[in-house]
Amino acid sequence: MGPPWVPTRTKDIDELLDDARLAPGQSFIELGCGDGRLLAAARRRGAQATGYEINPVMWLVATVRNLRYYPRVRVRLGNFWRRDLSGADVVMAFLVPRFMRRLEMKAKAEIKPGARLVSYIYALPAKRPKHQGRHWFVYKY
Ligand SMILES: C[S@@+](CC[C@H](N)C(=O)[O-])C[C@H]1O[C@@H](n2cnc3c(N)ncnc32)[C@H](O)[C@@H]1O
């Protein structure tokens, strides 16, 4: 089973997107987008946002929240481990410790040079963060 839904703190969202240097026109991918608040915040910055969510209830919540912004925001029902990350400028993940090694390997294989990964709460096991925020780690590839 994957990580359950636990939301990123609303007051952290803008700051972590600042730290990730998410800019207008860039591509933002969220692995497990929960209720879709981060996708909405990325869109407000002019980014193209895509979220993957495996829980149908959370997928529906995120979809309804962002429906009027389609196609700037897309919410995909499914397993993010099967999705390619090479198009992203910023990848956001809030997983649990047992998935961090797998996330590190996937990110290393797929995230393009210059793109950033933000991991909320939990650090990757080996890679050094470029920046550490209050509750998040920013990695540059
Ligand atoms: C800790 S919550 C974070 C939610 C959201 N990113 C946020 O920060 O508010 C993790 C989310 O990932 C989803 N999830 C877990 N495993 C997944 C998988 N393999 N594919 C897609 N979504 C997954 C869960 O359903 C849950 O909504």
XYZ file of C-alpha atoms and ligand atoms in Angstrom:
168
model
C 0.000 0.000 0.000
C 1.183 3.544 -0.762
C 1.371 6.534 1.556
C -2.037 7.633 2.912
C -3.399 11.111 2.358
C -1.878 13.601 4.779
C -1.949 17.186 3.505
C 0.981 19.525 3.088
C 0.466 22.476 5.420
C -1.214 25.283 3.509
C 1.120 27.881 4.994
C 4.144 25.954 3.635
C 2.977 25.775 0.027
C 4.071 29.152 -1.333
C 7.397 29.027 0.434
C 8.298 25.587 -0.851
C 7.336 26.565 -4.403
C 9.571 29.633 -4.007
C 12.410 27.396 -2.839
C 11.851 25.142 -5.858
C 12.119 28.210 -8.123
C 8.912 27.291 -9.928
C 8.560 29.872 -12.714
C 5.796 30.772 -15.220
C 5.638 28.341 -18.133
C 7.426 25.578 -16.266
C 6.092 22.084 -15.754
C 5.123 20.980 -12.249
C 4.418 17.320 -11.475
C 3.054 16.154 -8.149
C 3.394 12.515 -7.109
C 0.247 11.799 -5.121
C -1.545 15.116 -5.453
C -4.085 14.549 -2.666
C -6.677 17.326 -2.616
C -4.986 19.305 -5.409
C -4.056 22.456 -3.473
C -0.444 22.342 -4.635
C -1.536 21.967 -8.250
C -3.732 25.050 -7.834
C -0.840 26.994 -6.289
C 1.498 25.956 -9.129
C -1.079 27.115 -11.681
C -1.409 30.489 -9.956
C 2.315 30.919 -10.651
C 1.726 30.305 -14.335
C 3.059 26.739 -14.344
C 1.594 23.789 -16.215
C 0.609 21.402 -13.409
C 0.021 17.643 -13.527
C -0.895 15.560 -10.509
C -1.072 11.796 -10.176
C -3.345 10.315 -7.549
C -4.181 6.662 -6.855
C -6.997 7.217 -4.365
C -10.207 7.787 -6.371
C -11.782 9.963 -3.665
C -8.755 12.272 -3.509
C -8.498 12.243 -7.301
C -12.112 13.460 -7.459
C -11.487 16.201 -4.885
C -8.390 17.402 -6.772
C -10.202 17.197 -10.114
C -13.206 19.229 -8.942
C -10.928 21.814 -7.316
C -9.011 22.325 -10.549
C -11.633 21.592 -13.205
C -11.944 25.153 -14.436
C -8.204 25.373 -15.002
C -7.994 22.426 -17.404
C -5.722 22.018 -19.392
C -3.317 24.165 -17.319
C -3.959 21.669 -14.527
C -4.411 17.956 -15.213
C -5.241 15.422 -12.525
C -4.560 11.834 -13.532
C -5.996 8.840 -11.718
C -3.272 6.214 -11.400
C 0.041 5.053 -10.054
C 2.800 7.660 -10.253
C 5.547 5.003 -10.155
C 4.546 4.187 -13.731
C 4.779 7.788 -14.930
C 7.781 9.375 -16.519
C 9.203 12.505 -14.865
C 11.522 13.668 -17.627
C 9.266 16.556 -18.705
C 9.101 18.183 -15.269
C 10.921 21.293 -14.121
C 9.719 20.726 -10.567
C 8.575 17.434 -9.031
C 6.813 17.453 -5.674
C 6.465 14.404 -3.418
C 5.178 13.825 0.083
C 5.678 10.124 0.651
C 6.688 7.991 3.637
C 10.162 6.759 4.662
C 9.906 3.302 3.127
C 9.487 4.783 -0.357
C 12.324 7.271 -0.239
C 14.995 4.999 -1.711
C 12.710 4.087 -4.600
C 11.906 7.768 -5.139
C 15.613 8.598 -5.156
C 16.299 5.973 -7.844
C 13.369 7.071 -9.982
C 14.342 10.731 -9.698
C 17.958 9.991 -10.581
C 16.917 8.005 -13.651
C 14.255 10.380 -14.965
C 14.508 13.964 -13.737
C 16.262 16.169 -16.280
C 19.358 18.235 -15.517
C 18.497 21.520 -13.840
C 15.073 20.332 -12.634
C 14.214 20.230 -8.949
C 12.602 17.696 -6.628
C 10.884 18.847 -3.455
C 10.369 16.152 -0.848
C 8.108 17.166 1.984
C 9.049 16.022 5.512
C 11.342 13.148 4.456
C 14.814 13.404 2.935
C 16.203 11.195 0.192
C 18.591 8.649 1.703
C 21.750 9.572 -0.230
C 21.469 12.755 -2.292
C 22.380 16.018 -0.608
C 19.657 18.665 -0.697
C 20.457 21.982 -2.326
C 18.251 23.627 0.234
C 16.401 22.621 3.367
C 13.191 24.430 4.285
C 11.143 24.231 7.469
C 9.544 20.903 6.538
C 10.964 20.124 3.105
C 14.100 19.293 1.127
C 14.903 20.685 -2.320
C 17.145 18.637 -4.635
C 18.655 19.855 -7.871
C 19.474 17.466 -10.752
C 1.046 12.234 2.210
S -0.216 12.450 0.957
C 0.253 13.990 0.206
C -0.858 14.662 -0.575
C -0.473 15.961 -1.274
N 0.719 15.756 -2.084
C -0.194 17.042 -0.291
O 0.998 17.288 -0.079
O -1.122 17.636 0.281
C 0.287 11.220 -0.255
C -0.703 11.060 -1.399
O -0.128 10.174 -2.375
C -1.137 9.303 -2.864
N -0.435 8.111 -3.373
C 0.225 7.190 -2.656
N 0.806 6.272 -3.452
C 0.503 6.630 -4.724
C 0.824 6.085 -6.012
N 1.594 4.996 -6.133
N 0.369 6.717 -7.114
C -0.409 7.848 -6.999
N -0.732 8.407 -5.815
C -0.292 7.806 -4.688
C -2.029 9.065 -1.653
O -3.311 8.615 -2.030
C -2.035 10.455 -1.006
O -3.077 11.265 -1.507
